[in-house]
Short mmCIF file of C-alpha atoms in Angstrom, two decimals:
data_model
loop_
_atom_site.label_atom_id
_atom_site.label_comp_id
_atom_site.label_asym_id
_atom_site.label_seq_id
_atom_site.Cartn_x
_atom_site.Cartn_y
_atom_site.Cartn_z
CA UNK A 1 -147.40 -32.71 74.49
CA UNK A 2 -148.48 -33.48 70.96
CA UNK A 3 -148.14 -29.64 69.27
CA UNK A 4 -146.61 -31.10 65.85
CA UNK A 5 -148.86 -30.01 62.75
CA UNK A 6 -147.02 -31.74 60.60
CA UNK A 7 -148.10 -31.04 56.62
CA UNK A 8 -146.14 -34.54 55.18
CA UNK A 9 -143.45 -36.86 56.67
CA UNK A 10 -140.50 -36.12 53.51
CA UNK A 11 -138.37 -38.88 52.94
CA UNK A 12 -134.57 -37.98 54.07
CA UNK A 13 -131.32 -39.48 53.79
CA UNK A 14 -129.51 -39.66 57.35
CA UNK A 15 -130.96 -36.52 58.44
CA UNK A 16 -129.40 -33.39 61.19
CA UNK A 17 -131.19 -31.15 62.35
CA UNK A 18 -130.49 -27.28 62.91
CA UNK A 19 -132.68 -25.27 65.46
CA UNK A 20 -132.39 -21.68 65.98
CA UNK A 21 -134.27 -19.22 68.38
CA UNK A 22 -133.80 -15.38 68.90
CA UNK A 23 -130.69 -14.66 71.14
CA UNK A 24 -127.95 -12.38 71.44
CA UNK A 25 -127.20 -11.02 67.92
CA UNK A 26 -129.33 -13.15 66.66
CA UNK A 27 -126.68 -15.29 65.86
CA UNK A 28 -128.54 -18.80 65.46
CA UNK A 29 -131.13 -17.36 63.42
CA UNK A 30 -129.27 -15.17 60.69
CA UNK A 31 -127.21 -18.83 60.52
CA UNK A 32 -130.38 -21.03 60.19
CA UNK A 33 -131.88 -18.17 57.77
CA UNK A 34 -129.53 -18.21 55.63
CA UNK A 35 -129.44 -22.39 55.39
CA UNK A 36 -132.47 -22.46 55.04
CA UNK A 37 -132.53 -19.83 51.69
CA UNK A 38 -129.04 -20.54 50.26
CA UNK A 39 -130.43 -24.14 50.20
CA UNK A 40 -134.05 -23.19 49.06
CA UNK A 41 -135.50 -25.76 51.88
CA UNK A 42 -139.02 -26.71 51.86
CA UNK A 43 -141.60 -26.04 54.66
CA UNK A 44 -143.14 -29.31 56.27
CA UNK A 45 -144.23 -28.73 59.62
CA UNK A 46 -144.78 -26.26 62.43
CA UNK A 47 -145.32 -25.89 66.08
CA UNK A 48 -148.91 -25.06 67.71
CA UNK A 49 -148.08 -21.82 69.54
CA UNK A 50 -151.15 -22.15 71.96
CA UNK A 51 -148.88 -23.68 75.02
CA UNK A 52 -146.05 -21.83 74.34
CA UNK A 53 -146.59 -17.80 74.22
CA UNK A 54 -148.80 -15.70 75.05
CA UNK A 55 -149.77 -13.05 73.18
CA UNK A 56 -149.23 -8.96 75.01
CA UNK A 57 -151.32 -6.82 72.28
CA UNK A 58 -152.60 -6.69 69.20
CA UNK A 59 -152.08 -4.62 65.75
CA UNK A 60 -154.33 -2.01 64.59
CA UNK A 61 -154.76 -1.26 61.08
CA UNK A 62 -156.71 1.75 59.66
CA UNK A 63 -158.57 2.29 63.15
CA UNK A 64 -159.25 -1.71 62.99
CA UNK A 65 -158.07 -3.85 65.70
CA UNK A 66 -156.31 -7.36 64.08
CA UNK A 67 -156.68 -10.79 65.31
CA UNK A 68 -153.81 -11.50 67.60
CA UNK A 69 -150.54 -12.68 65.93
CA UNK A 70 -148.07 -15.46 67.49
CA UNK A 71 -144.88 -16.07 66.80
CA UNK A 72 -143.99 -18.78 64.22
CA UNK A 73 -142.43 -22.24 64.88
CA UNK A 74 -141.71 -23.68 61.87
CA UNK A 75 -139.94 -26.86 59.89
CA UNK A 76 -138.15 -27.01 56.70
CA UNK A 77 -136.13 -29.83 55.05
CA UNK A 78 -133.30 -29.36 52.37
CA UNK A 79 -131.98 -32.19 50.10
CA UNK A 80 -128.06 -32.30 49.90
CA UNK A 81 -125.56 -33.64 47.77
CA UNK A 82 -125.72 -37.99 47.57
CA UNK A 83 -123.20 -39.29 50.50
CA UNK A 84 -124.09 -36.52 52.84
CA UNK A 85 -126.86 -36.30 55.85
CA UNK A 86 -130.14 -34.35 54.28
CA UNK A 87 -131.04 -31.18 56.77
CA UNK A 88 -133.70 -30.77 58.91
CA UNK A 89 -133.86 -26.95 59.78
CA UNK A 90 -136.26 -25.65 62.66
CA UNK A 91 -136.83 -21.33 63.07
CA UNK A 92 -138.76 -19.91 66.05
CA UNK A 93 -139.38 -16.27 65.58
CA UNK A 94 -139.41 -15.76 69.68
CA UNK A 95 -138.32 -17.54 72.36
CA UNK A 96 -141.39 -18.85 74.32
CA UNK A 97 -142.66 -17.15 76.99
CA UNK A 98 -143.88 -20.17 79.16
CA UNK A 99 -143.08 -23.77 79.35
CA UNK A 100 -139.83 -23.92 77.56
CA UNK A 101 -138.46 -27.32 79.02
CA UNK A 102 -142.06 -28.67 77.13
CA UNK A 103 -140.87 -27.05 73.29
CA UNK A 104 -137.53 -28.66 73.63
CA UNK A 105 -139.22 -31.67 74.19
CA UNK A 106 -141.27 -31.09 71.60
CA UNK A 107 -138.40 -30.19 69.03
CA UNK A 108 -136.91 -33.58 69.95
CA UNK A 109 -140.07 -35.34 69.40
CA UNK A 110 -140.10 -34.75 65.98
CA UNK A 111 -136.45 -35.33 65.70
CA UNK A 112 -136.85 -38.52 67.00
CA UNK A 113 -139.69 -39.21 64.37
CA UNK A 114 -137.48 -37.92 61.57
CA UNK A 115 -134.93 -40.00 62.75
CA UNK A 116 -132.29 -37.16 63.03
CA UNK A 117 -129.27 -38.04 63.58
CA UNK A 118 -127.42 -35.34 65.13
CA UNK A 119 -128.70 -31.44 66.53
CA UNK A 120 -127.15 -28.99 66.35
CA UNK A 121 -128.03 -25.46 67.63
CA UNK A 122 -125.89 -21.77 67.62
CA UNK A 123 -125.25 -18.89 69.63
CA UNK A 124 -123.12 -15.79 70.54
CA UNK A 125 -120.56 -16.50 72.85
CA UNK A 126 -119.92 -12.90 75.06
CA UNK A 127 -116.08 -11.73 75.18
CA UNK A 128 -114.90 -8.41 76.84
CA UNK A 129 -112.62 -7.23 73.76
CA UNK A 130 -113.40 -6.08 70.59
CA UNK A 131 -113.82 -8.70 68.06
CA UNK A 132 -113.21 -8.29 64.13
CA UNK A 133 -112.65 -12.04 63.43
CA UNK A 134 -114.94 -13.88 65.55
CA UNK A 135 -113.44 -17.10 66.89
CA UNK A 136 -115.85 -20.34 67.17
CA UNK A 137 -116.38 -21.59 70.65
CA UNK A 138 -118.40 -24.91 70.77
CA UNK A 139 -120.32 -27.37 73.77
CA UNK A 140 -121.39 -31.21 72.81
CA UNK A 141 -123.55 -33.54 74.76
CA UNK A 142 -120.63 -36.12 75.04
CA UNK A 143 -116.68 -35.98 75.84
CA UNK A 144 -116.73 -37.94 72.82
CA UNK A 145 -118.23 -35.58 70.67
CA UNK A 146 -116.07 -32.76 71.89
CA UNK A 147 -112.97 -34.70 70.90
CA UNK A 148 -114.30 -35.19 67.55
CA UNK A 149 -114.63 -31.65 67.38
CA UNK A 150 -111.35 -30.96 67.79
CA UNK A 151 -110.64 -31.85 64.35
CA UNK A 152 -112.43 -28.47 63.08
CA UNK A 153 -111.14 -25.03 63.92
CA UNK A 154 -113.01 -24.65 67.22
CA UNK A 155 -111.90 -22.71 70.37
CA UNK A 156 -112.59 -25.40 73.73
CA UNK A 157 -113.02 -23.25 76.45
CA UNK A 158 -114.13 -24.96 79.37
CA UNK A 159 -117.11 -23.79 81.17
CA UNK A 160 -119.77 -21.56 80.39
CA UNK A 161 -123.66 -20.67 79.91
CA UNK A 162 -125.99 -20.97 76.95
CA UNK A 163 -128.95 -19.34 77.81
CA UNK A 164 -132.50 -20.00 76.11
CA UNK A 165 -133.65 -23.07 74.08
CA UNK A 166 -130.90 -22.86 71.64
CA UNK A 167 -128.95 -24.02 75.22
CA UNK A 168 -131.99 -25.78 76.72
CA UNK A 169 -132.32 -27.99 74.02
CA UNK A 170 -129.07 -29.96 73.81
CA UNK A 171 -129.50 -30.47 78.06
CA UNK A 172 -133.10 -32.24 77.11
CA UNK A 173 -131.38 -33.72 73.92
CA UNK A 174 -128.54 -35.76 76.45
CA UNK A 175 -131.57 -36.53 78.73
CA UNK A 176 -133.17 -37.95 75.71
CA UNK A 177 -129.60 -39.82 74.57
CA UNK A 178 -129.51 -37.93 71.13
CA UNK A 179 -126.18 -36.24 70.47
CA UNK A 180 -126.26 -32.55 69.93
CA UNK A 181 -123.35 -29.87 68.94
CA UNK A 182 -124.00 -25.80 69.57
CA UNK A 183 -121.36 -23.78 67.89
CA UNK A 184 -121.22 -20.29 69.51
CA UNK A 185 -119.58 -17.29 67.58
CA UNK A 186 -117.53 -14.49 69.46
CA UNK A 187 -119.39 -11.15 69.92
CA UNK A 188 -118.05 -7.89 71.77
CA UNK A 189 -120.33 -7.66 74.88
CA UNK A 190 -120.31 -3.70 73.95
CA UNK A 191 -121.95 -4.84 70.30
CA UNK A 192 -124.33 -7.31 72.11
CA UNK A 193 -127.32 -5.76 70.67
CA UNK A 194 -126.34 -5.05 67.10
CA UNK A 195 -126.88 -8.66 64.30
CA UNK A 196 -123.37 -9.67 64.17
CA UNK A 197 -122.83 -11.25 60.88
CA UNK A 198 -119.03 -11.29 61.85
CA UNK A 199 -119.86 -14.36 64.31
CA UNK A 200 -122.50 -15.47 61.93
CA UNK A 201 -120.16 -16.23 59.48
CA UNK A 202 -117.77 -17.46 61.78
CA UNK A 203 -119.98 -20.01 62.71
CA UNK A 204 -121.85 -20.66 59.43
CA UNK A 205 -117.79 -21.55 57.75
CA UNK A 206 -117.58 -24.50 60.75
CA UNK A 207 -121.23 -25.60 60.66
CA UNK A 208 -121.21 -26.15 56.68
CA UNK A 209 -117.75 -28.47 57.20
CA UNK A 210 -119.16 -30.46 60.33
CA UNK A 211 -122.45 -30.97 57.61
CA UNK A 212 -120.09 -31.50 54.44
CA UNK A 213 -121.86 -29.10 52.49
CA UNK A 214 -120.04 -26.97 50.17
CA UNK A 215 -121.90 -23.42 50.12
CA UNK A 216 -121.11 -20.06 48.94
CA UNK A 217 -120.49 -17.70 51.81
CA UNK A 218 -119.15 -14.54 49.82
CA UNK A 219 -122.35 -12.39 50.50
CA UNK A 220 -122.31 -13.17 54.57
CA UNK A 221 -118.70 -12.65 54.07
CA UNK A 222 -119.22 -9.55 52.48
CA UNK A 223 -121.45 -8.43 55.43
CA UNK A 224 -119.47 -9.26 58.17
CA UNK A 225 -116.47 -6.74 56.04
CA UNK A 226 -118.59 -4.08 56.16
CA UNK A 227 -119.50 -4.94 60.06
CA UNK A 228 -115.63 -5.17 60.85
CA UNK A 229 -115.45 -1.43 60.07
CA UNK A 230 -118.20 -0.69 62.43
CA UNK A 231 -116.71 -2.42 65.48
CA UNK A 232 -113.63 -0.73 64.88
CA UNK A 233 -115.45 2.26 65.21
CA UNK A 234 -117.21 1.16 68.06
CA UNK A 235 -114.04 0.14 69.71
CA UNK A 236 -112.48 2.78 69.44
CA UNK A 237 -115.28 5.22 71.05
CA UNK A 238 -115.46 3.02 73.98
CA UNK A 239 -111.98 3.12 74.38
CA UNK A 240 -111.82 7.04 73.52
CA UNK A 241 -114.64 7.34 76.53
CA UNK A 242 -112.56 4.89 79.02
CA UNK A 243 -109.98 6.89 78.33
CA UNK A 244 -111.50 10.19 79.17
CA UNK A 245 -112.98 8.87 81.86
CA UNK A 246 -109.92 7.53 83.62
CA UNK A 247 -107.59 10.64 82.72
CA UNK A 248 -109.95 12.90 84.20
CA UNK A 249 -108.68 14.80 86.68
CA UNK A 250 -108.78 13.71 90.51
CA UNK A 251 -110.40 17.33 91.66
CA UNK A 252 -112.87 16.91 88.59
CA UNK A 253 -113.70 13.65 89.61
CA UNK A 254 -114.44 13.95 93.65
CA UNK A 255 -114.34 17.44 94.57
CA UNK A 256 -113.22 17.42 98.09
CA UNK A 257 -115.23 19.05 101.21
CA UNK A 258 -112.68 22.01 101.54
CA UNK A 259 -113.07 22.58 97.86
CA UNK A 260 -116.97 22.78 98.48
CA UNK A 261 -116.20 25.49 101.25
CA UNK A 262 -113.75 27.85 98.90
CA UNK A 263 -117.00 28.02 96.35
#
């Protein structure tokens, strides 16, 4: 599926990519975002969205209906420091609505082309307890490429599910026999639908040392502060209402049938 408009081919030095789709507190795009500005990368290429959503309605603007917008699928490239691997960043707005398996392929298409060296992709990574320091959980397309990760404060965990293309694409990157990374952060399943900077920056500290690029993370830091102090609030009204509810007296709970009868 040839959907690659691509604008120039730029010249890069041993280049990874970073691709990042919509997913559970946003995670892998607030990381790729902020690459992508911190580094001031340059737009090169995008994706046709034709085969890939479809879109539900349209805008209307002073009574005046608007062409129908789709979501953007786009390509930037940022030089680094000499001795390190240039980046390759890709940012979908949405996660496609219809064939999927066909824009992963199409991601590693042009990776191949660019001759990337190594993916990598991010995510939120679920936990049942509140979570003020996010820990970094992390999946690889090779046992060798875990070990190596072990060198980098990463949490192994064993088995579990990335959903959407930011998983999807490192299964069609080991069918394809590139090596890919995904670094996950931790996020409070209660907080799922908040932005999580804590996990962002979690995950944005291990992803600049895997890339050797030295960046200045005080105003992500900064955020995920001032999001600490809301999931301590949060965790403690959860807790305040699991409390209530599992104090609450048994006749308040399930009246019983002779209670019924005395009313």
């Amino acid at each position: 599926m040839d959907c690659l408009n691509l604008q120039y081919y730029p010249k890069l030095k041993k280049p990874v990519l970073l691709a990042a789709w919509p997913g559970v507190s946003n995670v892998a795009l607030e990381v790729a975002i902020y690459l992508r500005d911190k580094l001031a990368a340059e737009e090169f290429a995008d994706i046709d969205p034709l085969d890939f959503y479809s879109p539900l309605g349209i805008l209307v603007h002073n009574n005046v209906v608007q062409v129908p917008v789709f979501p953007e699928s786009k390509f930037y490239f940022a030089r680094t420091p000499k001795g390190k691997s240039d980046l390759v960043i890709f940012i979908g707005d949405a996660q496609p609505d219809r064939n999927q398996y066909e824009m992963a392929h199409a991601i590693i298409d042009a990776a191949q082309k660019l001759k990337v060296k190594r993916i990598y992709t991010c995510a939120a990574a679920l936990v049942n307890h509140s979570v003020e320091k996010s820990q970094v959980w992390a999946a690889a397309t090779s046992s060798r490429l875990v070990k190596d990760l072990r060198d980098y404060d990463i949490t192994l965990t064993g088995d579990f599910q990335i959903r959407g293309l930011n998983g999807l694409l490192l299964g069609v990157a080991r069918e394809r026999g590139l090596g890919a990374v995904c670094l996950l952060g931790e996020t409070a399943k209660y907080a799922s639908e908040l932005p999580n900077p804590i996990a962002s920056y979690a995950v944005l500290g291990v992803l600049t040392k895997l890339l050797g690029i030295e960046m200045d993370l005080s105003d992500i830091a900064q955020e995920a502060k001032q999001m600490g102090e809301v999931m301590r609030t949060l965790s403690r009204e959860v807790m305040a209402k699991y409390i209530d509810h599992f104090t609450q007296p048994i006749w308040e709970q399930n009246p019983s049938a002779e209670d019924e009868e005395d009313e």
